[in-house]
Amino acid sequence: MAAHARGRSPVMDLHWLTASEITKAFQGGQLSPVELLRHLLARISRFDPMINSFVTLDQEAAESDARAAEAEIKAGRWRGPLHGIPVAIKDIIDVSGLPTKCQSRLFRDNIAKSDAFVIERLRQAGAVILGKVATFEFAIGGAAGDAFPTVRNPWNPAHHPGGSSAGSGAGLAAGFFPLSIGTDTGGSLRHPAAASGVVGLKPTYGLVSRRGVFPVSFTLDHVGPMTRSVEDAAAVLDCIAAQDPADSSSVSAKAGSYTSDLGLGVRGLRIGFVRNFHETDVVADPEVGHALDAAVGVLKSLGADVTDVTLPPLPSFAAVNRIIQHSEIWSVHKPWLQTRPEEYGVTTRRRLMSGAFLSADAYVAAQRNRRRLIGAVNEVFQQVDILVAANALDTAGTPEEYDTGKPIDVRNRQARVPFNVTGHPAIGLMTGLSRAGLPMSMQMASRHFEEALLLRAAAAFQRATPHHALHPRLEAHAPGD
Amino acid sequence: MDRLDAELVMLARLAGLEATLEKYPEDIQFAVSDARSFMKALASDLGPADEPWPPMRVDGRL
């Protein structure tokens, strides 16, 4: 790869740089925002026809943002760690003037009139908004393309990159951008992190505003960063975590910077290994289980005090998540499903309509069970500081395998829901590659609003392991290469 | 019309999905079946003191 470098030392493989590395290169005069953007745009142009991560690429606005950032940085007006850094936005999040299509025919002409809260925050920080990236239809439909092309996994394009923040995961793994913003209602930040081998952080419910994000489920939706490094996830959270009076669930709970403790390590931290999720409740693929054991071994070797803990069974969380999610999303989509059902893909239509046949009794019972499950997890957090659990139980399947009722999809829809139900922060990160060359992953969780501790533990793991430095070779899959 | 069809028609009507049932009867059947399995999977050992989340809060921000 040609180096777009000047000054002291060359900067190679620009597309694999993390945001923190890019910032150092900007500050050292080795790289400029415009040079970086042009490099990434060329890479997107070359490889995205194979990956399909972008729904709307806003090249003109991105170039304008990059030029403005370059001028400010040159003039000594550096705004912070996201200044001049390209970021891609999941296409259920409003960016003023761009369509929010939600991967749906129904919303093909839906132009956002204003920025979502998180976009306002990114703009204030000087980030470069690259455009909108693919999701599942309304962040709940199937993975196989219906109205839009199917997103492909850069590690193996026959496989899916995970979802529903599919374009975010695929684009990060492909080296199209260093940062993305996604959403997570039942694992949609952490599943693509698992399938694509990147980082996905679901913050505590209420820490990041949902304003301007098309709802899946009001009480389960979380907005958060996807990145290739834990350090970058912390920097993005620093930017987007803030109270928003326009979001009824938004709280003021940010204390200090999420990046300041990243170097403190895990020595002395009490880590609870949740074995029952993947060893007895829904048994993980053996390779995934072995990688998880190895990851826990790394944390022990770093000085963490690891013990086994038991949480309520995975299916009990999944039952609660499904009833709440499907009841709430039906309430949103009811008018369109009654009058324009043909504008939905078949998997989406089936999933959304199930909410029509759930009783009020079931919804209230699910919310009552939810409170009990939150209590059960909080009780375990009196004994430990961090939980480690399986993130995905399998490596990425093919897109068709994520349709309703398929075995891998049934398993997949359970693994990450506990922390949506309870609202605890959780981060997904890579634990290695399978024999077939597909990423494997774990998730870590912490007490409500203890993201600083969570990120500290995740950063320690990432520093001690080489997994995040592995990247797919797109050239091997690209036609004509 | 057999009993299953009659029940499906009734459920679709209650949900305002009569027109959708005409076009996509299999999808309605699928959704009904999913909803039933979801409800069956929910724990039913709640006590009177098990209140729902989120709690009602009157803090002037509504």
Coordinates of C-alpha atoms in Angstrom, one line a residue:
Chain A
M1 CA 0.0 0.0 0.0
A2 CA 1.3 3.4 -0.9
A3 CA 2.1 5.7 1.9
H4 CA 0.4 9.0 2.0
A5 CA 3.1 10.5 4.1
R6 CA 5.1 13.6 4.5
G7 CA 7.4 15.0 7.2
R8 CA 9.5 12.7 9.5
S9 CA 8.5 9.1 9.0
P10 CA 6.1 7.5 6.6
V11 CA 2.7 6.3 7.7
M12 CA 1.9 2.9 6.1
D13 CA -1.4 1.1 5.7
L14 CA -3.5 4.2 6.6
H15 CA -6.7 2.2 6.4
W16 CA -5.7 0.1 9.4
L17 CA -4.8 3.0 11.7
T18 CA -6.9 3.5 14.7
A19 CA -8.3 7.0 15.4
S20 CA -5.7 7.5 18.2
E21 CA -2.9 6.6 15.8
I22 CA -4.4 8.9 13.1
T23 CA -4.6 11.7 15.6
K24 CA -0.9 11.3 16.5
A25 CA -0.1 11.4 12.7
F26 CA -2.1 14.5 12.3
Q27 CA -0.4 16.2 15.2
G28 CA 3.0 15.1 14.0
G29 CA 2.3 16.5 10.5
Q30 CA 2.8 13.1 8.9
L31 CA -0.8 12.9 7.7
S32 CA -3.7 15.3 7.0
P33 CA -7.4 14.8 7.2
V34 CA -7.8 15.3 3.5
E35 CA -5.0 12.8 2.6
L36 CA -6.6 10.2 4.9
L37 CA -10.1 10.7 3.5
R38 CA -8.9 10.4 -0.1
H39 CA -7.1 7.2 0.8
L40 CA -10.2 5.7 2.5
L41 CA -12.5 6.9 -0.4
A42 CA -10.2 5.1 -2.9
R43 CA -10.4 1.9 -0.8
I44 CA -14.2 2.2 -0.5
S45 CA -14.5 2.7 -4.2
R46 CA -12.3 -0.4 -4.9
F47 CA -13.7 -2.8 -2.4
D48 CA -17.2 -1.8 -1.3
P49 CA -18.9 -3.1 -4.4
M50 CA -17.9 -6.5 -3.0
I51 CA -18.8 -5.7 0.7
N52 CA -21.9 -3.4 0.3
S53 CA -21.3 -1.6 3.6
F54 CA -22.4 1.8 2.4
V55 CA -26.0 2.8 1.7
T56 CA -25.2 6.5 1.2
L57 CA -21.6 7.8 0.8
D58 CA -21.6 11.5 1.2
Q59 CA -18.3 12.2 -0.4
E60 CA -18.8 15.9 -1.0
A61 CA -19.7 16.7 2.6
A62 CA -16.9 14.5 3.9
E63 CA -14.4 16.3 1.8
S64 CA -15.7 19.7 3.0
D65 CA -15.5 18.5 6.6
A66 CA -12.0 17.1 6.1
R67 CA -10.8 20.4 4.5
A68 CA -12.2 22.4 7.4
A69 CA -10.6 20.0 10.0
E70 CA -7.3 20.3 8.1
A71 CA -7.4 24.1 8.2
E72 CA -8.3 24.2 11.9
I73 CA -5.6 21.7 12.9
K74 CA -3.0 23.5 10.8
A75 CA -4.0 26.7 12.6
G76 CA -3.5 25.1 16.0
R77 CA -7.2 24.8 16.8
W78 CA -7.3 21.1 17.5
R79 CA -10.7 20.2 18.9
G80 CA -9.8 16.8 20.4
P81 CA -9.3 13.1 19.5
L82 CA -12.1 12.9 16.9
H83 CA -11.0 16.0 14.9
G84 CA -10.7 15.1 11.3
I85 CA -11.5 11.4 11.9
P86 CA -13.9 9.8 9.4
V87 CA -16.9 8.1 11.0
A88 CA -19.7 6.1 9.3
I89 CA -23.3 6.1 10.7
K90 CA -25.7 3.3 10.9
D91 CA -28.7 4.1 8.6
I92 CA -31.3 4.3 11.3
I93 CA -29.6 7.4 12.7
D94 CA -30.5 10.8 11.3
V95 CA -27.8 12.9 9.6
S96 CA -29.4 16.2 8.4
G97 CA -29.9 16.3 4.6
L98 CA -29.2 12.6 4.1
P99 CA -31.8 9.8 3.7
T100 CA -32.5 7.6 6.7
K101 CA -33.7 4.6 4.8
C102 CA -33.6 2.1 7.6
Q103 CA -32.8 -0.5 4.8
S104 CA -36.5 -0.3 3.9
R105 CA -38.5 0.4 0.7
L106 CA -40.9 2.2 3.0
F107 CA -38.3 4.9 3.9
R108 CA -36.5 5.2 0.6
D109 CA -37.4 8.9 0.4
N110 CA -37.0 9.7 4.1
I111 CA -34.6 12.7 4.2
A112 CA -33.5 13.6 7.7
K113 CA -34.4 17.2 8.6
S114 CA -32.0 17.5 11.5
D115 CA -29.0 15.6 13.1
A116 CA -29.5 13.0 15.7
F117 CA -28.0 14.0 19.1
V118 CA -24.9 11.8 18.6
I119 CA -24.3 13.4 15.2
E120 CA -24.5 16.9 16.8
R121 CA -21.8 15.7 19.3
L122 CA -19.6 14.3 16.6
R123 CA -19.8 17.4 14.5
Q124 CA -18.9 19.6 17.5
A125 CA -15.8 17.3 18.0
G126 CA -14.8 17.9 14.3
A127 CA -15.4 14.4 13.1
V128 CA -15.8 13.8 9.4
I129 CA -19.2 12.2 8.6
L130 CA -18.6 9.8 5.8
G131 CA -22.2 8.7 5.2
K132 CA -24.7 6.0 6.1
V133 CA -23.9 2.3 6.4
A134 CA -26.2 -0.7 6.1
T135 CA -28.3 -2.4 8.7
F136 CA -31.0 -5.1 8.7
E137 CA -34.4 -3.7 7.6
F138 CA -35.5 -1.5 10.5
A139 CA -32.6 -3.1 12.4
I140 CA -34.7 -6.2 13.0
G141 CA -35.2 -7.9 9.6
G142 CA -33.1 -10.7 8.0
A143 CA -29.5 -10.5 6.9
A144 CA -30.1 -11.4 3.3
G145 CA -30.8 -8.4 1.1
D146 CA -34.3 -7.7 0.0
A147 CA -34.6 -4.1 -1.1
F148 CA -30.8 -3.5 -0.7
P149 CA -27.7 -5.6 -1.5
T150 CA -26.6 -8.1 1.1
V151 CA -23.7 -6.9 3.3
R152 CA -20.7 -9.3 3.1
N153 CA -18.1 -10.2 5.7
P154 CA -14.6 -9.0 4.7
W155 CA -13.1 -12.1 6.3
N156 CA -15.1 -14.3 3.9
P157 CA -17.7 -12.6 1.6
A158 CA -19.8 -15.8 1.6
H159 CA -20.5 -15.1 5.2
H160 CA -22.5 -12.3 6.9
P161 CA -20.7 -9.6 9.0
G162 CA -23.3 -9.8 11.8
G163 CA -26.0 -7.3 12.6
S164 CA -28.0 -5.4 12.7
S165 CA -25.1 -2.8 12.6
A166 CA -23.8 -4.8 9.6
G167 CA -22.3 -2.1 7.5
S168 CA -20.5 -0.7 10.6
G169 CA -18.8 -4.1 11.4
A170 CA -18.0 -4.9 7.7
G171 CA -16.7 -1.4 7.0
L172 CA -14.4 -1.4 10.0
A173 CA -13.1 -4.8 9.3
A174 CA -12.5 -3.8 5.6
G175 CA -10.5 -0.7 6.6
F176 CA -13.1 1.7 5.1
F177 CA -13.2 3.9 8.3
P178 CA -11.8 3.8 11.8
L179 CA -15.1 4.7 13.7
S180 CA -18.7 4.0 13.4
I181 CA -21.9 4.6 15.4
G182 CA -24.4 1.8 15.7
T183 CA -27.3 0.7 17.8
D184 CA -28.0 -2.3 20.0
T185 CA -31.5 -3.6 21.0
G186 CA -30.6 -7.3 21.3
G187 CA -26.9 -7.3 20.5
S188 CA -26.7 -5.3 17.3
L189 CA -23.4 -3.6 18.2
R190 CA -21.8 -6.7 19.7
H191 CA -22.9 -9.2 17.1
P192 CA -21.2 -7.4 14.2
A193 CA -18.2 -6.9 16.5
A194 CA -18.1 -10.7 17.0
A195 CA -18.7 -11.6 13.3
S196 CA -16.4 -9.0 11.9
G197 CA -13.6 -9.1 14.5
V198 CA -13.9 -5.5 15.8
V199 CA -15.1 -3.7 18.9
G200 CA -18.7 -2.9 19.8
L201 CA -19.6 -1.0 22.9
K202 CA -23.2 -0.9 24.2
P203 CA -23.2 1.7 26.9
T204 CA -25.5 1.7 30.0
Y205 CA -29.2 2.4 29.0
G206 CA -29.7 6.2 29.2
L207 CA -26.0 7.2 28.9
V208 CA -26.2 8.0 25.2
S209 CA -29.2 9.8 23.8
R210 CA -31.5 8.0 21.4
R211 CA -32.9 11.3 19.9
G212 CA -32.9 11.1 16.1
V213 CA -32.5 7.3 16.0
F214 CA -35.4 5.4 14.5
P215 CA -36.8 3.2 17.3
V216 CA -36.7 -0.5 17.4
S217 CA -37.7 -0.8 21.0
F218 CA -37.9 2.3 23.2
T219 CA -36.8 0.5 26.4
L220 CA -34.2 -1.7 24.9
D221 CA -32.5 0.5 22.3
H222 CA -28.9 1.7 23.0
V223 CA -26.6 3.8 20.8
G224 CA -22.9 3.2 20.9
P225 CA -19.5 3.1 19.1
M226 CA -18.0 0.5 16.9
T227 CA -14.2 0.7 16.4
R228 CA -11.1 -1.4 15.9
S229 CA -9.6 -0.5 19.2
V230 CA -10.9 -0.2 22.8
E231 CA -9.1 3.1 23.1
D232 CA -11.1 4.5 20.2
A233 CA -14.4 3.2 21.7
A234 CA -13.6 5.1 24.8
A235 CA -12.8 8.3 22.9
V236 CA -16.1 8.1 21.0
L237 CA -18.0 7.5 24.2
D238 CA -16.3 10.5 25.7
C239 CA -17.8 12.5 22.8
I240 CA -21.3 11.1 22.7
A241 CA -22.2 10.4 26.3
A242 CA -24.1 13.5 27.6
Q243 CA -27.5 14.2 28.9
D244 CA -30.1 15.2 26.4
P245 CA -33.3 16.7 27.7
A246 CA -35.1 15.6 24.5
D247 CA -34.6 11.9 25.3
S248 CA -36.8 10.8 28.2
S249 CA -34.4 8.1 29.2
S250 CA -31.2 10.2 29.0
V251 CA -29.4 10.7 32.3
S252 CA -26.4 12.7 33.5
A253 CA -24.0 10.0 34.6
K254 CA -20.7 10.8 32.9
A255 CA -17.9 11.1 35.4
G256 CA -14.6 12.2 34.0
S257 CA -13.0 10.8 30.8
Y258 CA -13.5 7.2 29.7
T259 CA -9.9 7.2 28.3
S260 CA -8.1 8.2 31.5
D261 CA -8.0 4.7 33.2
L262 CA -7.3 2.6 30.1
G263 CA -3.7 1.9 31.1
L264 CA -4.4 0.7 34.6
G265 CA -4.8 -3.0 33.7
V266 CA -6.8 -5.7 35.5
R267 CA -4.6 -6.6 38.4
G268 CA -6.8 -7.1 41.4
L269 CA -10.0 -6.7 39.5
R270 CA -12.6 -9.4 40.3
I271 CA -13.8 -11.0 37.1
G272 CA -16.8 -13.3 37.0
F273 CA -16.8 -15.9 34.2
V274 CA -20.4 -16.6 33.1
R275 CA -20.1 -20.2 32.0
N276 CA -23.7 -21.2 32.1
F277 CA -24.6 -19.0 29.1
H278 CA -22.5 -21.0 26.7
E279 CA -21.7 -24.3 28.4
T280 CA -25.2 -25.4 29.5
D281 CA -27.9 -22.9 28.5
V282 CA -27.1 -22.7 24.8
V283 CA -24.0 -24.6 24.0
A284 CA -21.4 -22.7 22.0
D285 CA -19.4 -24.0 19.1
P286 CA -16.4 -25.8 20.7
E287 CA -13.9 -23.5 19.0
V288 CA -15.7 -20.4 20.3
G289 CA -15.8 -22.0 23.8
H290 CA -12.0 -22.8 23.7
A291 CA -11.2 -19.2 22.6
L292 CA -13.3 -17.9 25.5
D293 CA -11.4 -20.1 27.9
A294 CA -8.1 -18.8 26.5
A295 CA -9.3 -15.2 26.8
V296 CA -10.1 -15.7 30.5
G297 CA -6.7 -17.3 30.9
V298 CA -5.1 -14.1 29.5
L299 CA -7.1 -12.0 32.1
K300 CA -5.9 -14.3 34.9
S301 CA -2.3 -14.0 33.7
L302 CA -2.7 -10.2 33.8
G303 CA -3.5 -10.5 37.5
A304 CA -7.3 -10.5 37.5
D305 CA -9.0 -12.5 40.2
V306 CA -11.3 -14.8 38.1
T307 CA -14.1 -16.9 39.5
D308 CA -17.0 -18.7 37.9
V309 CA -20.4 -17.0 38.4
T310 CA -23.9 -18.1 37.4
L311 CA -26.5 -15.8 36.0
P312 CA -30.2 -16.7 35.3
P313 CA -30.4 -18.9 32.1
L314 CA -29.9 -17.2 28.8
P315 CA -33.4 -18.2 27.5
S316 CA -35.0 -16.4 30.4
F317 CA -33.4 -13.1 29.2
A318 CA -34.3 -13.9 25.6
A319 CA -37.9 -14.5 26.4
V320 CA -38.2 -11.1 28.1
N321 CA -36.3 -9.4 25.3
R322 CA -38.4 -10.8 22.6
I323 CA -41.7 -9.9 24.1
I324 CA -40.7 -6.3 25.0
Q325 CA -39.0 -5.8 21.7
H326 CA -41.7 -7.2 19.5
S327 CA -44.5 -5.5 21.4
E328 CA -42.8 -2.1 21.2
I329 CA -41.8 -2.3 17.6
W330 CA -45.3 -3.4 16.6
S331 CA -46.6 -0.3 18.2
V332 CA -44.4 1.7 15.9
H333 CA -45.0 -0.2 12.7
K334 CA -48.7 -1.0 13.1
P335 CA -50.1 1.6 10.7
W336 CA -47.8 0.6 7.9
L337 CA -48.2 -3.1 8.4
Q338 CA -51.9 -2.6 8.2
T339 CA -51.8 -0.6 5.0
R340 CA -48.5 -1.2 3.2
P341 CA -47.3 -4.7 4.1
E342 CA -45.9 -5.3 0.7
E343 CA -43.2 -2.7 1.3
Y344 CA -41.5 -4.9 4.0
G345 CA -39.3 -7.9 3.3
V346 CA -40.7 -11.2 4.3
T347 CA -38.5 -11.8 7.4
T348 CA -39.1 -8.3 8.7
R349 CA -42.9 -8.5 8.1
R350 CA -43.1 -11.8 10.0
R351 CA -40.9 -10.5 12.9
L352 CA -42.8 -7.2 13.2
M353 CA -46.3 -8.7 13.1
S354 CA -45.6 -11.1 15.9
G355 CA -46.0 -8.1 18.2
A356 CA -49.6 -7.9 17.1
F357 CA -50.4 -11.2 18.8
L358 CA -48.7 -10.6 22.1
S359 CA -51.0 -9.8 25.0
A360 CA -50.8 -6.9 27.3
D361 CA -50.5 -9.4 30.0
A362 CA -47.3 -10.8 28.3
Y363 CA -45.8 -7.3 28.0
V364 CA -46.4 -6.4 31.6
A365 CA -45.2 -9.9 32.8
A366 CA -42.0 -9.4 30.6
Q367 CA -41.3 -6.0 32.2
R368 CA -41.9 -7.6 35.7
N369 CA -39.5 -10.4 34.9
R370 CA -37.1 -7.8 33.6
R371 CA -36.9 -6.1 36.9
R372 CA -36.2 -9.4 38.6
L373 CA -33.4 -10.2 36.1
I374 CA -31.8 -6.8 36.7
G375 CA -31.8 -7.6 40.4
A376 CA -30.2 -10.9 39.8
V377 CA -27.4 -9.4 37.8
N378 CA -26.9 -6.6 40.2
E379 CA -26.5 -9.2 43.0
V380 CA -23.7 -10.9 41.1
F381 CA -22.0 -7.5 40.6
Q382 CA -21.7 -7.3 44.4
Q383 CA -19.2 -10.1 44.2
V384 CA -17.4 -9.1 41.0
D385 CA -16.4 -6.0 39.1
I386 CA -16.5 -7.3 35.5
L387 CA -18.4 -10.2 33.9
V388 CA -17.0 -12.1 30.9
A389 CA -19.4 -14.1 28.8
A390 CA -19.7 -15.5 25.2
N391 CA -20.6 -12.8 22.7
A392 CA -21.5 -14.9 19.6
L393 CA -22.0 -18.6 20.2
D394 CA -21.0 -19.4 16.6
T395 CA -18.8 -17.8 14.0
A396 CA -20.6 -15.9 11.3
G397 CA -23.0 -17.8 9.2
T398 CA -24.2 -17.2 5.7
P399 CA -26.7 -14.4 5.2
E400 CA -29.5 -16.8 4.5
E401 CA -29.0 -18.5 7.9
Y402 CA -30.1 -15.4 9.7
D403 CA -33.8 -15.8 8.6
T404 CA -36.4 -16.4 11.2
G405 CA -36.5 -19.9 12.5
K406 CA -33.1 -21.0 11.2
P407 CA -31.0 -22.8 14.0
I408 CA -28.1 -20.4 13.9
D409 CA -30.5 -17.4 14.1
V410 CA -32.4 -18.9 17.1
R411 CA -29.0 -19.4 18.9
N412 CA -27.7 -16.0 17.7
R413 CA -30.7 -14.1 19.0
Q414 CA -30.0 -15.2 22.6
A415 CA -26.3 -14.6 23.2
R416 CA -26.2 -10.9 23.9
V417 CA -29.7 -10.0 25.1
P418 CA -29.1 -10.2 28.8
F419 CA -27.4 -6.8 29.0
N420 CA -30.1 -5.2 26.8
V421 CA -32.7 -6.5 29.2
T422 CA -30.7 -5.3 32.3
G423 CA -29.2 -2.1 30.7
H424 CA -25.7 -2.9 31.9
P425 CA -22.9 -1.7 29.7
A426 CA -21.2 -4.5 27.6
I427 CA -18.4 -4.6 25.1
G428 CA -17.7 -7.2 22.4
L429 CA -14.1 -7.8 21.3
M430 CA -12.2 -10.4 19.3
T431 CA -10.7 -13.5 20.9
G432 CA -9.1 -15.0 17.8
L433 CA -9.8 -16.6 14.4
S434 CA -11.4 -19.9 13.9
R435 CA -9.8 -22.6 11.8
A436 CA -12.0 -21.4 9.0
G437 CA -10.5 -17.9 9.3
L438 CA -13.6 -16.3 10.9
P439 CA -13.5 -14.1 14.0
M440 CA -14.5 -15.2 17.5
S441 CA -15.4 -12.9 20.3
M442 CA -16.2 -12.4 24.0
Q443 CA -18.3 -9.8 25.7
M444 CA -17.4 -8.1 29.0
A445 CA -20.0 -6.3 31.1
S446 CA -19.8 -4.0 34.2
R447 CA -22.1 -2.3 36.7
H448 CA -24.4 0.4 35.4
F449 CA -22.5 3.5 34.4
E450 CA -19.1 1.9 35.1
E451 CA -18.0 2.1 31.5
A452 CA -14.6 3.5 32.6
L453 CA -13.8 0.2 34.4
L454 CA -15.2 -1.9 31.6
L455 CA -13.1 -0.1 29.0
R456 CA -10.1 -0.4 31.3
A457 CA -10.5 -4.2 31.4
A458 CA -11.1 -4.5 27.7
A459 CA -8.1 -2.4 26.9
A460 CA -5.9 -4.6 29.1
F461 CA -7.0 -7.6 27.2
Q462 CA -6.5 -6.0 23.8
R463 CA -3.0 -4.8 24.8
A464 CA -2.1 -8.3 25.8
T465 CA -3.4 -10.1 22.7
P466 CA -2.6 -9.8 19.0
H467 CA -6.2 -10.4 17.7
H468 CA -7.2 -6.8 17.0
A469 CA -4.1 -6.4 14.8
L470 CA -5.4 -9.2 12.4
H471 CA -7.1 -7.9 9.3
P472 CA -8.8 -9.6 6.3
R473 CA -7.1 -9.6 2.9
L474 CA -9.8 -8.1 0.7
E475 CA -7.5 -8.4 -2.3
A476 CA -7.8 -12.2 -2.0
H477 CA -11.6 -12.0 -2.6
A478 CA -11.8 -9.0 -5.0
P479 CA -12.6 -9.8 -8.6
G480 CA -9.7 -9.0 -10.9
D481 CA -7.1 -9.0 -8.1
Chain B
M1 CA -63.1 -22.7 6.6
D2 CA -61.5 -24.9 9.3
R3 CA -61.1 -23.9 12.9
L4 CA -57.5 -22.8 12.5
D5 CA -58.4 -20.5 9.6
A6 CA -61.3 -19.0 11.6
E7 CA -59.0 -18.3 14.5
L8 CA -56.4 -16.7 12.3
V9 CA -59.0 -14.5 10.7
M10 CA -60.3 -13.4 14.1
L11 CA -56.8 -12.6 15.4
A12 CA -55.9 -10.7 12.2
R13 CA -59.1 -8.8 12.4
L14 CA -58.5 -7.8 16.1
A15 CA -55.0 -6.6 15.0
G16 CA -56.4 -4.6 12.0
L17 CA -54.5 -6.9 9.7
E18 CA -57.4 -8.3 7.5
A19 CA -55.9 -6.8 4.3
T20 CA -52.5 -8.1 5.2
L21 CA -54.0 -11.6 5.9
E22 CA -55.4 -11.7 2.4
K23 CA -52.0 -11.0 0.8
Y24 CA -49.7 -12.8 3.3
P25 CA -51.6 -15.5 5.1
E26 CA -48.4 -17.5 5.8
D27 CA -46.7 -14.5 7.3
I28 CA -49.7 -14.0 9.7
Q29 CA -49.6 -17.6 10.6
F30 CA -45.9 -17.4 11.2
A31 CA -46.3 -14.3 13.4
V32 CA -49.1 -15.9 15.5
S33 CA -47.0 -19.0 16.0
D34 CA -43.9 -16.9 17.0
A35 CA -46.0 -14.8 19.5
R36 CA -47.4 -18.0 21.1
S37 CA -43.9 -19.5 21.5
F38 CA -42.6 -16.2 22.9
M39 CA -45.3 -16.1 25.6
K40 CA -44.9 -19.7 26.4
A41 CA -41.2 -19.2 27.1
L42 CA -41.8 -16.5 29.6
A43 CA -41.4 -17.4 33.3
S44 CA -44.7 -17.4 35.1
D45 CA -43.6 -17.6 38.7
L46 CA -44.0 -13.9 39.5
G47 CA -45.2 -12.8 42.9
P48 CA -47.5 -9.9 43.7
A49 CA -44.5 -7.8 44.8
D50 CA -42.7 -8.2 41.4
E51 CA -43.2 -4.8 39.8
P52 CA -42.5 -3.9 36.2
W53 CA -39.5 -2.0 34.9
P54 CA -39.2 0.9 34.5
P55 CA -40.8 2.3 37.6
M56 CA -43.1 5.3 37.3
R57 CA -41.3 8.4 38.4
V58 CA -42.8 11.9 38.7
D59 CA -39.8 14.1 38.3
G60 CA -41.1 16.9 36.2
R61 CA -39.3 15.7 33.1
L62 CA -42.1 13.9 31.4

